[in-house]
CSV table of C-alpha atoms and ligand atoms in Angstrom, one decimal:
chain,number,residue,atom,x,y,z
Q,1,UNK,CA,62.5,16.4,-15.5
Q,2,UNK,CA,60.6,18.2,-18.6
Q,3,UNK,CA,57.2,20.0,-18.4
Q,4,UNK,CA,55.0,21.2,-21.3
Q,5,UNK,CA,53.0,24.2,-20.4
Q,6,UNK,CA,50.0,25.8,-21.9
Q,7,UNK,CA,49.1,29.4,-21.0
Q,8,UNK,CA,45.5,30.4,-22.3
Q,9,UNK,CA,43.6,32.4,-19.7
Q,10,UNK,CA,43.5,35.8,-21.9
Q,11,UNK,CA,44.6,36.8,-25.6
Q,12,UNK,CA,47.6,35.2,-25.8
Q,13,UNK,CA,48.1,31.3,-26.9
Q,14,UNK,CA,51.7,30.1,-24.9
Q,15,UNK,CA,53.1,26.7,-25.2
Q,16,UNK,CA,56.7,26.2,-23.5
Q,17,UNK,CA,58.7,23.1,-22.9
Q,18,UNK,CA,61.5,23.4,-19.5
Q,19,UNK,CA,64.0,21.2,-18.5
Q,20,UNK,CA,65.2,21.3,-15.1
Q,21,UNK,CA,67.1,18.8,-12.8
Q,22,UNK,CA,66.9,20.5,-9.3
Q,23,UNK,CA,63.9,22.7,-9.6
Q,24,UNK,CA,66.0,25.8,-9.2
Q,25,UNK,CA,67.4,26.1,-12.9
Q,26,UNK,CA,65.2,26.0,-15.7
Q,27,UNK,CA,66.2,25.6,-19.4
Q,28,UNK,CA,63.4,26.8,-21.7
Q,29,UNK,CA,64.0,24.6,-24.6
Q,30,UNK,CA,60.8,26.0,-26.4
Q,31,UNK,CA,59.0,29.1,-25.5
Q,32,UNK,CA,56.2,30.5,-27.5
Q,33,UNK,CA,53.6,32.9,-27.8
Q,34,UNK,CA,50.7,34.0,-30.5
Q,35,UNK,CA,49.1,37.1,-29.1
Q,36,UNK,CA,45.8,37.7,-30.1
Q,37,UNK,CA,46.1,41.7,-29.8
Q,38,UNK,CA,45.3,42.4,-33.4
Q,39,UNK,CA,42.4,40.5,-33.5
Q,40,UNK,CA,41.2,41.7,-30.7
Q,41,UNK,CA,41.9,45.8,-31.0
Q,42,UNK,CA,38.8,46.0,-33.2
Q,43,UNK,CA,36.7,45.5,-30.1
Q,44,UNK,CA,39.2,47.7,-28.1
Q,45,UNK,CA,39.0,44.9,-25.2
Q,46,UNK,CA,39.4,41.0,-25.2
Q,47,UNK,CA,36.5,39.3,-26.8
Q,48,UNK,CA,35.8,36.3,-25.0
Q,49,UNK,CA,34.5,34.0,-27.5
Q,50,UNK,CA,36.8,35.3,-30.0
Q,51,UNK,CA,39.6,34.5,-27.3
Q,52,UNK,CA,38.3,31.0,-27.2
Q,53,UNK,CA,38.1,30.3,-31.4
Q,54,UNK,CA,41.6,32.1,-31.6
Q,55,UNK,CA,43.3,29.5,-28.8
Q,56,UNK,CA,41.5,27.1,-30.6
Q,57,UNK,CA,43.1,27.4,-34.0
Q,58,UNK,CA,46.6,28.2,-32.9
Q,59,UNK,CA,47.2,25.4,-30.0
Q,60,UNK,CA,48.0,22.3,-32.3
Q,61,UNK,CA,50.4,24.3,-34.8
Q,62,UNK,CA,51.8,25.9,-32.3
Q,63,UNK,CA,52.3,22.5,-30.4
Q,64,UNK,CA,54.0,21.3,-33.7
Q,65,UNK,CA,56.6,24.5,-33.9
Q,66,UNK,CA,57.0,24.1,-30.3
Q,67,UNK,CA,58.3,20.6,-29.9
Q,68,UNK,CA,60.1,21.3,-33.1
Q,69,UNK,CA,62.0,24.2,-31.0
Q,70,UNK,CA,62.7,21.7,-28.6
Q,71,UNK,CA,63.9,19.1,-30.8
Q,72,UNK,CA,61.6,17.0,-29.9
Q,73,UNK,CA,59.5,16.6,-32.4
Q,74,UNK,CA,59.4,13.0,-34.2
Q,75,UNK,CA,56.8,11.7,-36.3
Q,76,UNK,CA,57.2,8.0,-37.6
Q,77,UNK,CA,53.5,7.0,-36.7
Q,78,UNK,CA,51.3,6.2,-39.6
Q,79,UNK,CA,47.9,8.2,-39.8
Q,80,UNK,CA,45.6,5.7,-37.5
Q,81,UNK,CA,41.7,6.8,-39.4
Q,82,UNK,CA,40.6,5.3,-36.3
Q,83,UNK,CA,42.4,6.4,-33.4
Q,84,UNK,CA,41.5,3.5,-30.0
Q,85,UNK,CA,41.1,6.6,-28.1
Q,86,UNK,CA,38.9,8.6,-30.4
Q,87,UNK,CA,35.7,8.1,-28.4
Q,88,UNK,CA,37.8,9.4,-25.6
Q,89,UNK,CA,39.5,12.5,-27.0
Q,90,UNK,CA,36.2,13.2,-28.7
Q,91,UNK,CA,34.2,13.4,-25.3
Q,92,UNK,CA,37.0,16.0,-24.3
Q,93,UNK,CA,36.7,18.2,-27.1
Q,94,UNK,CA,32.9,17.6,-27.1
Q,95,UNK,CA,32.9,21.9,-26.8
Q,96,UNK,CA,36.2,22.7,-29.3
Q,97,UNK,CA,34.9,20.4,-32.4
Q,98,UNK,CA,37.2,22.8,-34.1
Q,99,UNK,CA,40.3,21.9,-32.4
Q,100,UNK,CA,39.2,18.2,-31.9
Q,101,UNK,CA,39.4,18.0,-35.6
Q,102,UNK,CA,43.2,19.1,-35.9
Q,103,UNK,CA,43.9,16.9,-33.2
Q,104,UNK,CA,42.8,13.9,-34.3
Q,105,UNK,CA,44.2,14.2,-37.7
Q,106,UNK,CA,47.8,15.7,-36.5
Q,107,UNK,CA,48.7,14.6,-32.7
Q,108,UNK,CA,48.5,10.9,-32.7
Q,109,UNK,CA,51.3,11.0,-35.6
Q,110,UNK,CA,53.5,13.0,-33.4
Q,111,UNK,CA,55.8,10.0,-31.4
Q,112,UNK,CA,55.2,10.9,-28.1
Q,113,UNK,CA,57.8,13.1,-26.7
Q,114,UNK,CA,60.6,12.7,-24.2
Q,115,UNK,CA,58.3,15.1,-21.6
Q,116,UNK,CA,57.4,14.4,-18.3
Q,117,UNK,CA,54.1,16.0,-17.2
Q,118,UNK,CA,51.9,19.1,-18.4
Q,119,UNK,CA,50.9,22.2,-16.8
Q,120,UNK,CA,48.3,24.5,-17.7
Q,121,UNK,CA,46.9,27.6,-16.4
Q,122,UNK,CA,43.1,26.6,-14.9
Q,123,UNK,CA,43.1,30.2,-13.9
Q,124,UNK,CA,41.7,33.1,-13.2
Q,125,UNK,CA,40.6,34.2,-16.7
Q,126,UNK,CA,38.5,34.1,-19.2
Q,127,UNK,CA,37.0,30.4,-18.9
Q,128,UNK,CA,35.9,29.8,-22.6
Q,129,UNK,CA,39.7,30.4,-22.8
Q,130,UNK,CA,40.8,28.5,-20.2
Q,131,UNK,CA,39.3,25.4,-20.9
Q,132,UNK,CA,40.5,25.3,-24.4
Q,133,UNK,CA,43.8,25.6,-23.0
Q,134,UNK,CA,42.7,22.8,-20.2
Q,135,UNK,CA,40.8,20.4,-22.3
Q,136,UNK,CA,43.9,20.3,-25.0
Q,137,UNK,CA,46.2,19.8,-22.1
Q,138,UNK,CA,44.2,16.6,-20.6
Q,139,UNK,CA,44.2,15.1,-24.3
Q,140,UNK,CA,47.5,15.3,-24.4
Q,141,UNK,CA,48.0,13.6,-21.1
Q,142,UNK,CA,45.7,10.9,-22.3
Q,143,UNK,CA,47.6,10.5,-25.6
Q,144,UNK,CA,51.2,10.7,-23.8
Q,145,UNK,CA,49.9,9.0,-20.5
Q,146,UNK,CA,51.7,12.1,-18.6
Q,147,UNK,CA,50.0,13.8,-15.6
Q,148,UNK,CA,48.5,17.3,-16.0
Q,149,UNK,CA,48.6,19.5,-13.4
Q,150,UNK,CA,46.7,22.8,-13.1
Q,151,UNK,CA,48.3,26.3,-12.2
Q,152,UNK,CA,47.3,29.6,-11.2
Q,153,UNK,CA,48.2,32.3,-13.4
Q,154,UNK,CA,48.7,34.5,-10.5
Q,155,UNK,CA,51.2,32.3,-9.2
Q,156,UNK,CA,52.8,32.4,-12.5
Q,157,UNK,CA,52.8,36.1,-12.6
Q,158,UNK,CA,54.5,35.9,-8.9
Q,159,UNK,CA,56.8,33.3,-9.7
Q,160,UNK,CA,57.9,35.1,-12.9
Q,161,UNK,CA,59.5,38.2,-10.8
Q,162,UNK,CA,61.8,35.7,-9.1
Q,163,UNK,CA,63.1,34.2,-12.3
Q,164,UNK,CA,66.6,35.7,-13.1
Q,165,UNK,CA,68.2,35.2,-16.4
Q,166,UNK,CA,71.5,33.6,-16.2
Q,167,UNK,CA,72.4,33.4,-19.8
Q,168,UNK,CA,71.5,36.2,-22.9
Q,169,UNK,CA,69.9,34.5,-25.2
Q,170,UNK,CA,66.4,34.0,-22.9
Q,171,UNK,CA,67.0,29.8,-22.3
Q,172,UNK,CA,68.2,29.7,-18.9
Q,173,UNK,CA,66.9,31.1,-15.7
Q,174,UNK,CA,67.6,30.4,-12.1
Q,175,UNK,CA,64.8,30.8,-9.6
Q,176,UNK,CA,65.6,33.1,-6.9
Q,177,UNK,CA,64.7,32.0,-3.4
Q,178,UNK,CA,64.7,35.2,-1.9
Q,179,UNK,CA,63.8,35.6,1.8
Q,180,UNK,CA,60.5,35.3,2.7
Q,181,UNK,CA,58.3,37.0,3.6
Q,182,UNK,CA,57.8,38.3,0.4
Q,183,UNK,CA,54.7,40.8,-0.6
Q,184,UNK,CA,53.8,40.5,-4.5
Q,185,UNK,CA,51.8,43.7,-6.3
Q,186,UNK,CA,50.2,41.7,-9.2
Q,187,UNK,CA,49.0,44.2,-11.6
Q,188,UNK,CA,47.3,42.9,-14.9
Q,189,UNK,CA,44.7,43.4,-17.3
Q,190,UNK,CA,42.2,41.2,-14.7
Q,191,UNK,CA,43.9,41.7,-11.2
Q,192,UNK,CA,45.3,44.1,-9.1
Q,193,UNK,CA,46.3,42.6,-5.4
Q,194,UNK,CA,48.9,42.5,-3.1
Q,195,UNK,CA,49.9,38.9,-2.2
Q,196,UNK,CA,52.1,37.7,1.0
Q,197,UNK,CA,54.0,35.1,0.7
Q,198,UNK,CA,54.9,34.2,4.4
Q,199,UNK,CA,56.5,30.8,3.5
Q,200,UNK,CA,57.4,28.9,0.0
Q,201,UNK,CA,54.0,28.1,-1.4
Q,202,UNK,CA,51.8,30.1,0.7
Q,203,UNK,CA,49.8,32.8,-0.2
Q,204,UNK,CA,47.6,35.3,1.8
Q,205,UNK,CA,45.6,37.8,-0.2
Q,206,UNK,CA,46.4,41.0,2.1
Q,207,UNK,CA,44.6,43.6,-0.2
Q,208,UNK,CA,43.2,43.9,-4.2
Q,209,UNK,CA,40.7,46.3,-6.2
Q,210,UNK,CA,37.2,46.9,-5.3
Q,211,UNK,CA,36.0,47.9,-9.2
Q,212,UNK,CA,38.4,48.1,-12.0
Q,213,UNK,CA,42.1,46.3,-12.6
Q,214,UNK,CA,44.8,48.9,-12.8
Q,215,UNK,CA,45.4,47.2,-16.4
Q,216,UNK,CA,42.1,47.6,-17.8
Q,217,UNK,CA,41.9,50.9,-16.1
Q,218,UNK,CA,44.6,51.8,-18.5
Q,219,UNK,CA,43.2,50.3,-21.5
Q,220,UNK,CA,39.9,52.1,-20.5
Q,221,UNK,CA,41.7,55.3,-20.0
Q,222,UNK,CA,43.6,54.9,-23.7
Q,223,UNK,CA,40.8,54.6,-25.2
Q,224,UNK,CA,39.0,57.6,-24.1
Q,225,UNK,CA,42.2,59.3,-25.0
Q,226,UNK,CA,42.0,57.8,-28.4
Q,227,UNK,CA,44.7,55.3,-28.1
Q,228,UNK,CA,44.5,51.7,-29.4
Q,229,UNK,CA,44.1,48.5,-27.3
Q,230,UNK,CA,46.3,47.5,-25.5
Q,231,UNK,CA,46.3,50.7,-23.6
Q,232,UNK,CA,48.9,50.1,-21.1
Q,233,UNK,CA,52.0,50.5,-23.2
Q,234,UNK,CA,50.3,53.7,-25.3
Q,235,UNK,CA,49.7,55.4,-22.1
Q,236,UNK,CA,53.3,55.2,-21.0
Q,237,UNK,CA,54.5,56.1,-24.3
Q,238,UNK,CA,52.6,59.1,-24.4
Q,239,UNK,CA,52.8,59.4,-20.8
Q,240,UNK,CA,56.6,60.5,-21.2
Q,241,UNK,CA,55.7,63.4,-23.2
Q,242,UNK,CA,53.7,64.7,-20.4
Q,243,UNK,CA,54.3,66.9,-18.1
Q,244,UNK,CA,53.5,66.3,-14.5
Q,245,UNK,CA,50.9,68.1,-12.3
Q,246,UNK,CA,49.4,70.5,-15.4
Q,247,UNK,CA,46.1,68.6,-14.4
Q,248,UNK,CA,45.0,67.0,-11.2
Q,249,UNK,CA,43.6,63.4,-10.7
Q,250,UNK,CA,42.3,61.8,-7.1
Q,251,UNK,CA,44.2,59.1,-5.4
Q,252,UNK,CA,41.6,56.5,-4.8
Q,253,UNK,CA,41.3,55.1,-1.5
Q,254,UNK,CA,44.9,56.6,-0.9
Q,255,UNK,CA,44.0,57.0,2.8
Q,256,UNK,CA,41.3,54.0,2.8
Q,257,UNK,CA,43.5,52.7,5.9
Q,258,UNK,CA,43.3,49.0,4.2
Q,259,UNK,CA,45.3,47.7,1.3
Q,260,UNK,CA,42.1,47.5,-1.1
Q,261,UNK,CA,42.2,49.6,-4.5
Q,262,UNK,CA,40.2,50.9,-6.7
Q,263,UNK,CA,40.4,52.7,-10.2
Q,264,UNK,CA,36.9,52.7,-11.7
Q,265,UNK,CA,36.4,56.3,-10.3
Q,266,UNK,CA,40.0,57.4,-11.7
Q,267,UNK,CA,38.7,56.5,-15.2
Q,268,UNK,CA,35.5,58.5,-14.5
Q,269,UNK,CA,37.5,61.6,-13.5
Q,270,UNK,CA,40.0,61.3,-16.5
Q,271,UNK,CA,36.5,61.1,-18.7
Q,272,UNK,CA,35.4,64.7,-16.9
Q,273,UNK,CA,39.0,66.2,-17.0
Q,274,UNK,CA,38.4,65.5,-21.1
Q,275,UNK,CA,35.3,66.6,-21.1
Q,276,UNK,CA,36.2,70.1,-18.8
Q,277,UNK,CA,38.2,70.8,-21.7
Q,278,UNK,CA,36.3,70.1,-24.6
Q,279,UNK,CA,36.6,66.8,-25.8
Q,280,UNK,CA,39.5,64.5,-27.4
Q,281,UNK,CA,38.8,66.4,-30.4
Q,282,UNK,CA,39.7,69.7,-29.3
Q,283,UNK,CA,42.7,68.5,-27.4
Q,284,UNK,CA,46.1,69.2,-28.2
Q,285,UNK,CA,49.0,66.5,-28.2
Q,286,UNK,CA,50.1,67.8,-25.2
Q,287,UNK,CA,47.1,68.2,-23.5
Q,288,UNK,CA,46.7,64.4,-24.2
Q,289,UNK,CA,50.2,63.6,-22.9
Q,290,UNK,CA,49.7,65.9,-19.8
Q,291,UNK,CA,46.6,64.0,-19.0
Q,292,UNK,CA,48.0,60.4,-19.6
Q,293,UNK,CA,50.8,61.7,-17.3
Q,294,UNK,CA,48.4,62.6,-14.3
Q,295,UNK,CA,46.9,59.2,-15.2
Q,296,UNK,CA,50.0,57.4,-14.7
Q,297,UNK,CA,51.0,59.0,-12.0
Q,298,UNK,CA,47.8,58.5,-10.2
Q,299,UNK,CA,48.0,54.8,-10.5
Q,300,UNK,CA,51.9,54.6,-9.6
Q,301,UNK,CA,51.4,56.7,-6.2
Q,302,UNK,CA,48.8,54.5,-5.0
Q,303,UNK,CA,49.9,50.9,-6.1
Q,304,UNK,CA,53.7,52.1,-4.3
Q,305,UNK,CA,51.8,53.9,-1.5
Q,306,UNK,CA,50.0,50.9,-0.4
Q,307,UNK,CA,52.8,48.6,-1.2
Q,308,UNK,CA,54.7,50.2,1.0
Q,309,UNK,CA,52.6,50.5,3.6
Q,310,UNK,CA,52.0,46.5,3.5
Q,311,UNK,CA,55.5,45.9,3.2
Q,312,UNK,CA,56.5,47.6,6.6
Q,313,UNK,CA,53.5,46.1,8.4
Q,314,UNK,CA,53.8,42.6,7.7
Q,315,UNK,CA,57.8,43.0,7.7
Q,316,UNK,CA,58.6,41.7,3.9
Q,317,UNK,CA,61.7,40.9,3.2
Q,318,UNK,CA,61.5,40.9,-0.4
Q,319,UNK,CA,59.3,43.0,-2.5
Q,320,UNK,CA,58.2,42.0,-5.9
Q,321,UNK,CA,56.3,43.2,-8.8
Q,322,UNK,CA,54.1,41.3,-11.0
Q,323,UNK,CA,51.8,41.2,-14.4
Q,324,UNK,CA,51.1,42.7,-17.7
Q,325,UNK,CA,51.2,46.0,-15.9
Q,326,UNK,CA,54.7,45.4,-14.7
Q,327,UNK,CA,55.9,46.3,-17.8
Q,328,UNK,CA,55.6,49.8,-16.7
Q,329,UNK,CA,58.7,51.4,-16.4
Q,330,UNK,CA,57.1,54.1,-14.4
Q,331,UNK,CA,55.7,52.0,-11.8
Q,332,UNK,CA,59.1,49.6,-11.6
Q,333,UNK,CA,61.2,52.4,-11.1
Q,334,UNK,CA,59.1,54.2,-8.4
Q,335,UNK,CA,58.6,51.2,-6.5
Q,336,UNK,CA,62.2,50.3,-6.2
Q,337,UNK,CA,62.9,53.6,-5.5
Q,338,UNK,CA,60.6,53.8,-2.7
Q,339,UNK,CA,62.0,50.5,-1.1
Q,340,UNK,CA,65.2,51.3,-1.5
Q,341,UNK,CA,64.6,54.8,0.2
Q,342,UNK,CA,61.6,53.6,3.0
Q,343,UNK,CA,62.6,50.1,3.5
Q,344,UNK,CA,66.5,49.9,3.7
Q,345,UNK,CA,67.9,46.3,3.4
Q,346,UNK,CA,65.0,44.6,1.3
Q,347,UNK,CA,65.3,43.4,-2.3
Q,348,UNK,CA,63.3,44.6,-5.1
Q,349,UNK,CA,62.7,42.2,-7.9
Q,350,UNK,CA,60.5,42.4,-11.0
Q,351,UNK,CA,60.5,40.0,-14.1
Q,352,UNK,CA,62.1,40.4,-17.0
Q,353,UNK,CA,60.3,42.7,-19.7
Q,354,UNK,CA,59.4,39.5,-22.0
Q,355,UNK,CA,58.0,37.6,-18.8
Q,356,UNK,CA,55.9,40.4,-17.2
Q,357,UNK,CA,53.2,40.3,-19.5
Q,358,UNK,CA,51.5,36.3,-20.3
Q,359,UNK,CA,53.6,33.7,-21.0
Q,360,UNK,CA,53.6,30.2,-20.9
Q,361,UNK,CA,57.1,30.2,-19.3
Q,362,UNK,CA,55.9,31.3,-15.7
Q,363,UNK,CA,53.4,28.8,-15.8
Q,364,UNK,CA,55.9,25.6,-16.3
Q,365,UNK,CA,57.8,26.9,-13.7
Q,366,UNK,CA,55.2,27.3,-11.3
Q,367,UNK,CA,53.6,23.9,-12.6
Q,368,UNK,CA,57.2,22.1,-11.3
Q,369,UNK,CA,56.9,23.3,-8.2
Q,370,UNK,CA,53.6,21.5,-7.4
Q,371,UNK,CA,56.1,18.4,-7.9
Q,372,UNK,CA,53.9,17.2,-10.6
Q,373,UNK,CA,55.8,13.5,-10.7
Q,374,UNK,CA,53.7,12.8,-7.6
Q,375,UNK,CA,50.7,13.5,-9.3
Q,376,UNK,CA,48.2,12.4,-11.4
Q,377,UNK,CA,45.5,14.4,-13.8
Q,378,UNK,CA,42.6,15.4,-11.4
Q,379,UNK,CA,39.2,14.8,-12.3
Q,380,UNK,CA,38.8,18.3,-10.9
Q,381,UNK,CA,41.1,20.1,-13.4
Q,382,UNK,CA,38.1,22.7,-14.6
Q,383,UNK,CA,38.6,26.1,-15.6
Q,384,UNK,CA,38.0,28.4,-12.6
Q,385,UNK,CA,37.6,32.1,-14.7
Q,386,UNK,CA,37.9,33.3,-10.6
Q,387,UNK,CA,40.3,31.4,-9.3
Q,388,UNK,CA,42.3,33.0,-6.1
Q,389,UNK,CA,45.2,32.8,-4.8
Q,390,UNK,CA,45.9,32.2,-0.9
Z,1,KG4,O1,49.1,40.0,-17.2
Z,1,KG4,P1,48.7,40.1,-18.8
Z,1,KG4,O2,49.8,40.1,-19.8
Z,1,KG4,O3,47.1,39.8,-19.3
Z,1,KG4,C1,46.1,39.9,-17.9
Z,1,KG4,O4,46.3,38.6,-17.3
Z,1,KG4,O5,45.3,40.3,-17.7
Z,1,KG4,O6,48.6,41.9,-18.6
Z,1,KG4,C2,47.7,42.7,-19.5
Z,1,KG4,C3,47.6,44.3,-19.2
Z,1,KG4,C4,46.9,45.1,-20.1
Z,1,KG4,O7,45.7,46.0,-19.4
Z,1,KG4,C5,47.8,46.2,-20.6
Z,1,KG4,O8,47.2,47.3,-20.8
Z,1,KG4,C6,48.8,45.8,-19.5
Z,1,KG4,O9,48.9,45.0,-19.0
Z,1,KG4,N1,50.2,46.8,-19.5
Z,1,KG4,C7,51.0,47.9,-19.1
Z,1,KG4,C8,51.7,47.9,-20.0
Z,1,KG4,N2,52.2,47.1,-20.7
Z,1,KG4,C9,50.7,46.1,-20.6
Z,1,KG4,N3,50.0,49.1,-18.4
Z,1,KG4,C10,51.2,49.9,-18.3
Z,1,KG4,N4,52.3,50.1,-18.8
Z,1,KG4,C11,52.6,49.1,-19.3
Z,1,KG4,N5,54.0,50.2,-20.0
Z,2,ZN,ZN1,47.8,37.8,-16.4
């Protein structure tokens, strides 16, 4: 089957077309990501109304490009001024008038491509941004008469760790059916969660952050250190030049006895440390690097400690890392080493760097696993900003 997948939960507009004959091997016929990072940088974070507008602007041109990449773009239909589905499509896009105009003038001209289903992120994420993707998916589903299936963004991140590249050009992937229970540490700009998959497709939340997500803490501390958005990669770069142990920051909740996290206090402690040293303007590059190093170390230590303890308690056979912060090499290496040392015989997996941050490929694979052939577009497909996993 072929599936078109759509991801608009945050600041990347992403579309992919995947092909699979066995639900285990996936070929990405197209995989496009349009990042809004430069637009949000001026605000130091993601601004929801702006994210919505940019997704709405990007989707139609990105769809055309994606269909072309996949060799599925044909346009033999003549432009129809009064499309028979116009009222229904206008209704779907009632809150995205700009997207409606682009859609109605350009998409009906495209011949319905050989695609069996559409997968779209339904949550969690920024609701105005999610709605754009969902309404676009619904409109396409109506026009092409194919089902639309809602996918949990976090399930996408979980599954991305289990996708193994089988070629060198980023087109072919194999879904590794790793031994269960699988414990996943999912770390992104909006989430920090420990998720247990006891059986394939059945998720239980084991622990989560009580305040800021770890990616959010990286982004906020980056701002305190005068670095640009998104802060995660910037802090990682600066931390590489720092010396461990020069400064001491807390390891929040490390002895809490549960699997929850807290990163808001760590951010505040970093701000106080900076103030006690005379403020950002007086800091040397070396001091900033040492602070970044200690901040990164504090985050990694708490995340790895709790993940290893949870893996022991729940007898996890496979430990995975997913979400945007999984691009952090110190986190990856430290967790991989801890699994090797403390959980002998267990497998550790993390996504390829290109699949760490938001993408549509992971949404497509998660959609295929929901068996969209047996589905119709649910009436209840809504943006669910706080959608939970498990
Ligand atoms: O999963 P993602 O792309 O979007 C969300 O669903 O939130 O994650 C984005 C987050 C941002 O907070 C970004 O700063 C963080 O991932 N991030 C990193 C690194 N690369 C991205 N954090 C730490 N180290 C990195 N190398
Ligand atoms: Zn994400």
